[in-house]
Amino acid sequence: MHNDTIVASATSPGNASVGIIRVSGPNASLISEILIGHVPEPRKADYVPFKDINGQIIDRGIALFFKAPNSFTGEDVLEFQGHGGSVLIQMMLDNCLATNKARLAKPGEFSEQAFLNDKMDLAQAEAIADLINASSEQAALSAVRSLSGEFSTIVNQLVTSIIHLRMYVEAAIDFPEEEINFLADEKIKNALEKIISEHQTTLNLAQQGRLLRDGMHVVIIGKPNAGKSSLLNALSGTDSAIVTDIEGTTRDVIREHINIDGMPLHIIDTAGIREAKDKVEKIGIDRTYEEIRRADRVLLVLDATMQNANEISSNFSDLHNLSILQHLSNEKNLSIIRNKCDMTNESIGVKDGKLTTINISAKNNLGIDLVKKHLKECMGYQQVGEDQIIARKRHITCLEASFEHVMKGQQQLTENMAGELLAEELRISQQFLNEITGEFTSDDLLGEIFSSFCIGK
């Protein structure tokens, strides 16, 4: 926490009908007196001329003043809402700084101050950025729920359950003279099982929330002219990629963003993998391998009209495709798409085995719905419900670590009858949950989180 007064534009760069300059800190009222001649009545709009530090009028607009602690940041907050020309916004910003009463805000510093002043917890603060960057209506609505505190409430309820169990276990340890065999007490066993169930439910909800926020990265690979670009176009519903019968048409990665029932999907079409014929194609193929390593799911497109297509899809005996597998982070992330099945008179459908194989005709849009359904199943995505919240990888990591220690605690109880170790595992589990809301966190983590925010938020 600091005593600085910070200032920044709260609107995006460029020209618009309205531009907002936001000031927060103890000198907000002084800046107001210098630039508009008085401090507006708190929480009431005041239409006034905006002046520079020499008293010259540079714009007219609305001034708003929020007295601490009744503001977004919990500090005195002043807003100038004027015309949105980029030059005017910069002039107002420069004059706020010229008063020598404020400094330029760092990215996310307004939200950080709100967190530090207990106006919101860390999960709510993160939801602000997630709401701004939402890529679908469902993601936006889920971010609003997180911003309203629904995710934090779920986490805090889980923390409360753990605290109550810890109190019972530790009290029994501290007062052995009561001669209560607490380790055999069904109350502990039942409470622990309930916590595990609640924990699993929360983790599932958060995993869905992360899918809504981050989406799924799908990389389409295969030999030249197998139909990769046709599959991209069929999935996205646009002609994003050039489709010809000339091998090597795609020489760089092509990205397309779509939604499947609210799940963001980042589809990447790659250069056909073969022995590169020139330097440019080699760069494209190297980028393909890089995308494969980062992918959540890789779709290997095979030309069903080729003689070895069936052999490749069943046992990967083709050495060319074995080189592809070396770049996979996990072989289980691979699915086989056998394209051009309309030309071989094969039925469109899904065949489950060691790897899922889907027969399609991208050109005729046959089997594309099966591919979309398969992608949802791979990520465990379900239709968004009214209770869905937004979540980040950080939240998932904390929940998984917390769940792991609860399970270790159960093991200590059932196998070793070790009450002290159960209490310790519960304590560590609670600490990981507290990291989600920011009740327990490090300055380094705060810096990493808020530095990704927009300036002015």
Coordinates of C-alpha atoms in Angstrom, one line a residue:
M1 CA 0.0 0.0 0.0
H2 CA 1.3 3.5 -0.8
N3 CA 0.3 7.1 -0.3
D4 CA 0.9 8.2 -3.9
T5 CA -1.8 9.8 -6.0
I6 CA -2.1 8.0 -9.4
V7 CA -3.6 9.1 -12.6
A8 CA -4.3 7.5 -16.0
S9 CA -6.7 7.4 -18.9
A10 CA -9.5 5.0 -18.2
T11 CA -10.5 4.7 -21.9
S12 CA -8.8 3.0 -24.8
P13 CA -6.3 4.9 -26.9
G14 CA -7.8 6.6 -30.0
N15 CA -10.6 8.9 -30.8
A16 CA -14.1 8.4 -29.2
S17 CA -17.1 10.4 -28.2
V18 CA -16.1 10.3 -24.5
G19 CA -12.7 10.1 -22.8
I20 CA -12.2 9.5 -19.1
I21 CA -9.2 10.5 -16.9
R22 CA -9.2 8.8 -13.5
V23 CA -7.3 10.1 -10.4
S24 CA -7.0 8.2 -7.1
G25 CA -5.2 9.1 -3.9
P26 CA -4.9 11.8 -1.2
N27 CA -4.2 14.6 -3.7
A28 CA -7.3 14.0 -5.8
S29 CA -9.1 17.0 -4.2
L30 CA -6.1 19.3 -4.7
I31 CA -5.9 18.4 -8.4
S32 CA -9.6 19.1 -8.7
E33 CA -9.2 22.6 -7.2
I34 CA -6.3 23.3 -9.6
L35 CA -8.0 22.1 -12.8
I36 CA -11.7 23.0 -12.3
G37 CA -11.4 25.5 -9.4
H38 CA -13.3 23.5 -6.8
V39 CA -14.1 20.0 -5.5
P40 CA -17.4 18.6 -6.7
E41 CA -19.9 17.4 -4.2
P42 CA -19.3 13.7 -3.7
R43 CA -21.1 11.4 -6.0
K44 CA -22.8 14.2 -8.0
A45 CA -22.0 15.0 -11.6
D46 CA -20.7 18.5 -12.1
Y47 CA -20.6 20.0 -15.7
V48 CA -17.6 22.3 -15.7
P49 CA -14.8 23.7 -17.9
F50 CA -11.5 21.8 -17.7
K51 CA -8.5 24.1 -17.4
D52 CA -4.8 23.6 -17.7
I53 CA -2.4 24.6 -14.9
N54 CA -2.3 28.2 -16.3
G55 CA -6.1 28.6 -16.2
Q56 CA -6.8 28.2 -19.9
I57 CA -9.9 26.2 -20.8
I58 CA -9.0 23.1 -22.8
D59 CA -12.3 21.2 -22.7
R60 CA -15.7 21.1 -21.0
G61 CA -17.2 18.0 -19.4
I62 CA -18.4 16.2 -16.3
A63 CA -16.3 16.0 -13.1
L64 CA -17.1 13.4 -10.5
F65 CA -15.6 13.1 -7.0
F66 CA -15.9 10.0 -4.7
K67 CA -14.8 10.5 -1.1
A68 CA -12.8 7.7 0.5
P69 CA -13.7 5.0 1.5
N70 CA -16.8 5.1 -0.8
S71 CA -15.0 4.6 -4.1
F72 CA -13.7 1.9 -6.3
T73 CA -10.2 2.1 -4.9
G74 CA -11.2 3.0 -1.3
E75 CA -9.3 6.3 -1.7
D76 CA -10.4 9.7 -2.9
V77 CA -11.2 9.3 -6.6
L78 CA -11.7 12.1 -9.2
E79 CA -12.9 11.5 -12.7
F80 CA -12.8 13.9 -15.7
Q81 CA -15.3 12.8 -18.4
G82 CA -14.7 14.9 -21.5
H83 CA -14.6 14.6 -25.2
G84 CA -12.7 11.6 -26.4
G85 CA -10.2 13.0 -28.8
S86 CA -6.8 11.5 -28.3
V87 CA -5.2 14.9 -28.2
L88 CA -7.7 16.2 -25.6
I89 CA -7.2 13.1 -23.4
Q90 CA -3.4 13.5 -23.5
M91 CA -3.7 17.2 -22.7
M92 CA -5.8 16.5 -19.6
L93 CA -3.5 13.7 -18.5
D94 CA -0.4 16.0 -19.0
N95 CA -2.0 18.7 -16.9
C96 CA -2.9 16.3 -14.1
L97 CA 0.8 15.3 -14.0
A98 CA 1.9 19.0 -14.4
T99 CA 0.3 19.8 -11.0
N100 CA 3.1 17.7 -9.4
K101 CA 0.4 16.1 -7.2
A102 CA 0.2 12.8 -9.0
R103 CA 2.2 10.2 -11.0
L104 CA 1.2 8.0 -13.9
A105 CA -0.5 4.8 -12.8
K106 CA 1.1 1.4 -13.5
P107 CA -1.0 -1.2 -15.3
G108 CA -3.7 -2.5 -13.0
E109 CA -2.8 -0.2 -10.1
F110 CA -6.3 1.1 -9.6
S111 CA -7.6 -2.5 -9.1
E112 CA -4.5 -3.3 -7.0
Q113 CA -5.4 -0.4 -4.7
A114 CA -9.0 -1.7 -4.5
F115 CA -7.7 -5.1 -3.4
L116 CA -5.2 -3.6 -0.9
N117 CA -7.9 -1.4 0.6
D118 CA -10.3 -4.4 1.0
K119 CA -12.7 -3.2 -1.6
M120 CA -12.5 -6.6 -3.3
D121 CA -10.6 -9.8 -3.0
L122 CA -8.0 -11.1 -5.4
A123 CA -10.3 -13.4 -7.4
Q124 CA -12.7 -10.4 -7.9
A125 CA -9.9 -8.2 -9.0
E126 CA -8.8 -10.7 -11.6
A127 CA -12.4 -11.0 -12.8
I128 CA -12.2 -7.3 -13.9
A129 CA -9.5 -8.1 -16.5
D130 CA -11.3 -11.3 -17.4
L131 CA -14.6 -9.3 -18.0
I132 CA -12.8 -6.8 -20.3
N133 CA -11.1 -9.6 -22.2
A134 CA -14.0 -12.0 -22.4
S135 CA -14.2 -13.7 -25.9
S136 CA -17.8 -14.8 -25.6
E137 CA -21.1 -13.8 -24.0
Q138 CA -20.9 -16.8 -21.7
A139 CA -17.4 -15.8 -20.6
A140 CA -18.5 -12.3 -19.9
L141 CA -21.5 -13.4 -17.8
S142 CA -19.3 -15.8 -15.8
A143 CA -16.7 -13.0 -15.2
V144 CA -19.5 -10.8 -13.9
R145 CA -20.5 -13.6 -11.4
S146 CA -16.9 -13.9 -10.3
L147 CA -16.6 -10.1 -10.0
S148 CA -19.7 -10.1 -7.8
G149 CA -18.0 -12.5 -5.5
E150 CA -19.7 -15.8 -6.3
F151 CA -16.4 -17.7 -6.9
S152 CA -14.9 -16.2 -3.7
T153 CA -18.0 -17.2 -1.7
I154 CA -17.6 -20.8 -2.9
V155 CA -14.0 -20.9 -2.0
N156 CA -14.6 -19.2 1.4
Q157 CA -17.3 -21.8 2.2
L158 CA -14.8 -24.5 1.5
V159 CA -12.3 -22.7 3.8
T160 CA -14.9 -22.5 6.5
S161 CA -15.6 -26.2 6.4
I162 CA -11.9 -27.0 6.7
I163 CA -11.5 -24.5 9.6
H164 CA -14.3 -26.2 11.5
L165 CA -12.8 -29.6 11.0
R166 CA -9.4 -28.3 12.0
M167 CA -10.8 -26.9 15.2
Y168 CA -12.4 -30.2 16.1
V169 CA -9.3 -32.2 15.4
E170 CA -6.9 -29.9 17.1
A171 CA -9.1 -29.5 20.1
A172 CA -9.2 -33.3 20.5
I173 CA -5.4 -33.4 20.2
D174 CA -4.9 -30.6 22.8
F175 CA -7.3 -32.0 25.4
P176 CA -6.5 -35.8 25.5
E177 CA -7.8 -35.9 29.1
E178 CA -11.4 -35.9 27.7
E179 CA -10.6 -39.5 26.6
I180 CA -12.4 -39.1 23.3
N181 CA -11.2 -41.4 20.6
F182 CA -11.6 -38.7 18.0
L183 CA -9.8 -40.7 15.4
A184 CA -12.6 -43.2 15.4
D185 CA -15.2 -40.5 15.5
E186 CA -17.6 -40.8 12.6
K187 CA -18.0 -37.0 12.7
I188 CA -14.4 -36.5 11.5
K189 CA -14.8 -39.1 8.8
N190 CA -18.1 -37.7 7.5
A191 CA -16.9 -34.1 7.6
L192 CA -13.8 -35.0 5.7
E193 CA -15.8 -36.9 3.0
K194 CA -18.0 -33.8 2.7
I195 CA -15.1 -31.5 2.2
I196 CA -13.6 -33.8 -0.4
S197 CA -17.0 -33.8 -2.3
E198 CA -17.3 -30.0 -2.1
H199 CA -13.7 -29.7 -3.2
Q200 CA -14.1 -31.8 -6.2
T201 CA -17.3 -29.9 -7.2
T202 CA -15.4 -26.6 -6.8
L203 CA -12.5 -27.9 -8.9
N204 CA -14.8 -29.0 -11.7
L205 CA -16.5 -25.7 -11.7
A206 CA -13.1 -23.8 -11.9
Q207 CA -11.9 -26.1 -14.7
Q208 CA -15.0 -25.2 -16.7
G209 CA -14.3 -21.5 -15.8
R210 CA -10.8 -21.7 -17.1
L211 CA -12.0 -23.2 -20.4
L212 CA -14.4 -20.2 -20.7
R213 CA -11.5 -17.8 -20.1
D214 CA -8.6 -19.4 -21.9
G215 CA -10.3 -21.7 -24.4
M216 CA -8.8 -24.7 -26.1
H217 CA -5.8 -24.5 -28.5
V218 CA -6.3 -26.9 -31.4
V219 CA -3.5 -27.5 -33.9
I220 CA -4.3 -29.0 -37.3
I221 CA -1.4 -30.9 -38.8
G222 CA -0.7 -33.4 -41.6
K223 CA 0.9 -33.8 -45.0
P224 CA 0.4 -31.2 -47.8
N225 CA -3.0 -31.3 -49.5
A226 CA -4.6 -33.6 -46.9
G227 CA -7.3 -31.1 -46.3
K228 CA -6.1 -29.2 -43.2
S229 CA -7.1 -25.8 -44.6
S230 CA -10.5 -27.2 -45.6
L231 CA -11.0 -28.5 -42.0
L232 CA -10.1 -25.1 -40.6
N233 CA -12.6 -23.3 -42.9
A234 CA -15.3 -25.9 -42.1
L235 CA -14.8 -25.5 -38.3
S236 CA -14.7 -21.7 -38.4
G237 CA -17.4 -21.3 -41.1
T238 CA -15.2 -18.8 -43.0
D239 CA -12.7 -19.0 -45.8
S240 CA -9.8 -18.1 -43.5
A241 CA -7.3 -20.4 -45.3
I242 CA -6.6 -20.6 -49.0
V243 CA -7.6 -24.0 -50.4
T244 CA -6.0 -25.3 -53.6
D245 CA -4.9 -28.6 -55.0
I246 CA -1.3 -27.3 -55.0
E247 CA 0.8 -28.8 -52.3
G248 CA 2.4 -26.4 -49.8
T249 CA -0.2 -23.7 -50.2
T250 CA -0.1 -23.0 -46.4
R251 CA 3.4 -21.9 -45.6
D252 CA 2.8 -20.3 -42.2
V253 CA 0.4 -20.8 -39.2
I254 CA -3.1 -19.5 -39.7
R255 CA -5.2 -18.7 -36.6
E256 CA -8.9 -18.6 -36.2
H257 CA -11.0 -18.0 -33.1
I258 CA -14.5 -19.5 -32.8
N259 CA -16.9 -20.6 -30.1
I260 CA -18.5 -24.0 -29.6
D261 CA -21.5 -23.7 -27.3
G262 CA -19.6 -20.9 -25.4
M263 CA -16.2 -22.6 -25.3
P264 CA -13.6 -20.5 -27.0
L265 CA -11.6 -22.5 -29.6
H266 CA -8.3 -21.2 -30.9
I267 CA -7.7 -23.2 -34.2
I268 CA -4.3 -23.2 -35.8
D269 CA -3.8 -24.4 -39.3
T270 CA -0.1 -25.3 -40.0
A271 CA 2.2 -25.8 -42.9
G272 CA 2.1 -29.3 -44.4
I273 CA 4.8 -31.4 -42.9
R274 CA 7.2 -32.8 -45.5
E275 CA 10.8 -32.4 -46.5
A276 CA 11.1 -28.6 -47.0
K277 CA 11.8 -27.4 -50.5
D278 CA 13.0 -23.9 -49.6
K279 CA 13.9 -21.8 -46.7
V280 CA 10.5 -20.2 -46.3
E281 CA 8.7 -23.6 -46.1
K282 CA 11.2 -24.9 -43.6
I283 CA 10.5 -21.9 -41.3
G284 CA 6.7 -22.7 -41.6
I285 CA 7.3 -26.4 -40.7
D286 CA 9.5 -25.4 -37.7
R287 CA 6.6 -23.2 -36.5
T288 CA 4.3 -26.2 -37.0
Y289 CA 6.4 -28.3 -34.6
E290 CA 6.4 -25.4 -32.1
E291 CA 2.6 -25.2 -32.2
I292 CA 2.3 -29.0 -31.7
R293 CA 4.3 -28.7 -28.4
R294 CA 1.9 -26.1 -27.1
A295 CA -1.4 -27.6 -28.2
D296 CA -4.2 -28.8 -26.0
R297 CA -5.4 -31.1 -28.9
V298 CA -3.7 -32.0 -32.2
L299 CA -5.8 -33.1 -35.1
L300 CA -3.7 -35.2 -37.6
V301 CA -5.5 -34.9 -40.9
L302 CA -5.0 -37.9 -43.3
D303 CA -6.1 -38.1 -46.9
A304 CA -8.4 -41.2 -46.9
T305 CA -7.7 -41.7 -50.6
M306 CA -4.1 -42.5 -50.0
Q307 CA -3.1 -46.1 -49.9
N308 CA -1.5 -46.0 -46.4
A309 CA -4.1 -43.9 -44.7
N310 CA -5.7 -46.9 -42.9
E311 CA -2.3 -48.2 -41.8
I312 CA -1.2 -44.8 -40.4
S313 CA -4.4 -44.3 -38.4
S314 CA -4.1 -47.7 -36.8
N315 CA -0.4 -48.1 -35.9
F316 CA 1.6 -45.1 -37.1
S317 CA 4.0 -47.3 -39.1
D318 CA 4.6 -44.4 -41.5
L319 CA 8.0 -42.9 -40.4
H320 CA 7.0 -39.5 -41.6
N321 CA 4.2 -39.3 -39.1
L322 CA 6.4 -40.8 -36.3
S323 CA 8.5 -37.6 -36.5
I324 CA 5.3 -35.7 -35.7
L325 CA 4.7 -37.7 -32.6
Q326 CA 8.1 -36.8 -31.2
H327 CA 6.9 -33.2 -30.8
L328 CA 3.7 -34.1 -28.9
S329 CA 3.8 -33.3 -25.2
N330 CA 1.3 -36.2 -24.7
E331 CA 0.3 -38.8 -27.2
K332 CA -3.2 -38.8 -25.7
N333 CA -3.7 -35.3 -27.0
L334 CA -3.7 -36.6 -30.6
S335 CA -6.8 -37.4 -32.7
I336 CA -7.0 -38.7 -36.3
I337 CA -9.1 -37.0 -38.8
R338 CA -9.6 -39.1 -42.0
N339 CA -10.6 -36.6 -44.6
K340 CA -12.1 -37.0 -48.1
C341 CA -14.2 -40.1 -47.1
D342 CA -16.8 -39.0 -49.6
M343 CA -14.4 -40.1 -52.3
T344 CA -13.8 -43.5 -50.8
N345 CA -17.5 -44.2 -50.0
E346 CA -16.7 -44.6 -46.3
S347 CA -19.4 -43.8 -43.7
I348 CA -19.0 -40.6 -41.8
G349 CA -18.5 -41.3 -38.1
V350 CA -16.3 -41.8 -35.0
K351 CA -14.2 -44.9 -34.3
D352 CA -12.8 -45.1 -30.7
G353 CA -9.6 -47.0 -30.1
K354 CA -6.1 -46.2 -28.8
L355 CA -6.7 -42.9 -30.6
T356 CA -10.0 -41.5 -31.7
T357 CA -10.5 -41.6 -35.5
I358 CA -13.2 -39.5 -37.2
N359 CA -14.2 -39.9 -40.8
I360 CA -15.2 -36.7 -42.4
S361 CA -15.5 -34.7 -45.7
A362 CA -14.4 -31.2 -44.9
K363 CA -15.1 -30.0 -48.4
N364 CA -18.8 -31.2 -48.1
N365 CA -19.0 -30.2 -44.4
L366 CA -19.8 -33.8 -43.4
G367 CA -18.7 -34.9 -39.9
I368 CA -17.7 -31.5 -38.8
D369 CA -20.3 -31.6 -35.9
L370 CA -18.7 -34.8 -34.8
V371 CA -15.3 -33.1 -34.7
K372 CA -16.7 -30.2 -32.6
K373 CA -18.4 -32.7 -30.2
H374 CA -15.1 -34.6 -29.9
L375 CA -13.2 -31.4 -29.0
K376 CA -15.7 -30.6 -26.2
E377 CA -15.4 -34.1 -24.8
C378 CA -11.6 -33.9 -24.9
M379 CA -11.7 -30.9 -22.7
G380 CA -14.5 -32.1 -20.5
Y381 CA -16.6 -29.0 -21.4
Q382 CA -20.2 -28.9 -20.5
Q383 CA -22.9 -26.4 -21.4
V384 CA -22.5 -23.3 -19.3
G385 CA -24.9 -23.1 -16.3
E386 CA -26.3 -20.2 -14.4
D387 CA -23.7 -20.9 -11.6
Q388 CA -20.7 -20.8 -13.9
I389 CA -17.8 -18.6 -12.8
I390 CA -14.6 -17.6 -14.6
A391 CA -11.3 -19.0 -13.4
R392 CA -7.6 -18.9 -14.2
K393 CA -4.8 -21.4 -14.3
R394 CA -3.6 -20.0 -10.9
H395 CA -6.9 -20.9 -9.3
I396 CA -6.8 -24.4 -10.7
T397 CA -3.3 -24.9 -9.4
C398 CA -4.2 -23.8 -5.9
L399 CA -7.4 -25.9 -5.9
E400 CA -5.5 -29.0 -7.1
A401 CA -2.8 -28.5 -4.5
S402 CA -5.4 -27.9 -1.7
F403 CA -7.3 -31.0 -2.8
E404 CA -4.1 -33.1 -2.8
H405 CA -3.4 -32.2 0.8
V406 CA -7.0 -33.0 1.9
M407 CA -6.6 -36.4 0.3
K408 CA -3.3 -36.9 2.1
G409 CA -5.0 -35.9 5.3
Q410 CA -7.7 -38.6 4.7
Q411 CA -4.9 -41.1 4.1
Q412 CA -3.2 -40.2 7.4
L413 CA -6.4 -40.7 9.2
T414 CA -7.5 -44.0 7.7
E415 CA -4.1 -45.7 7.4
N416 CA -2.0 -44.3 10.2
M417 CA -4.6 -42.9 12.7
A418 CA -2.3 -39.8 12.8
G419 CA -4.4 -36.9 14.0
E420 CA -1.5 -34.4 14.1
L421 CA -0.7 -35.1 10.5
L422 CA -4.3 -34.8 9.5
A423 CA -4.4 -31.4 11.1
E424 CA -1.2 -30.3 9.3
E425 CA -2.5 -31.4 5.9
L426 CA -5.7 -29.5 6.5
R427 CA -3.7 -26.4 7.5
I428 CA -1.7 -26.5 4.2
S429 CA -4.9 -27.1 2.2
Q430 CA -6.5 -24.0 3.7
Q431 CA -3.4 -22.0 2.9
F432 CA -3.7 -22.9 -0.8
L433 CA -7.3 -21.9 -0.8
N434 CA -6.5 -18.6 0.8
E435 CA -4.1 -17.8 -2.0
I436 CA -7.1 -17.7 -4.4
T437 CA -8.8 -14.8 -2.7
G438 CA -5.5 -13.2 -1.7
E439 CA -5.9 -13.6 2.1
F440 CA -2.5 -15.2 1.9
T441 CA -0.3 -14.2 -1.0
S442 CA 3.1 -12.8 -1.9
D443 CA 4.0 -9.4 -3.3
D444 CA 5.6 -11.1 -6.4
L445 CA 2.3 -12.8 -7.2
L446 CA 0.4 -9.5 -6.9
G447 CA 2.9 -7.8 -9.2
E448 CA 2.5 -10.6 -11.8
I449 CA -1.3 -10.5 -11.7
F450 CA -1.8 -6.7 -11.9
S451 CA 0.9 -6.1 -14.4
S452 CA -1.3 -7.9 -17.0
F453 CA -4.2 -5.4 -16.5
C454 CA -4.9 -2.4 -18.6
I455 CA -3.5 1.0 -17.6
G456 CA -6.4 2.9 -16.0
K457 CA -8.0 -0.3 -14.4

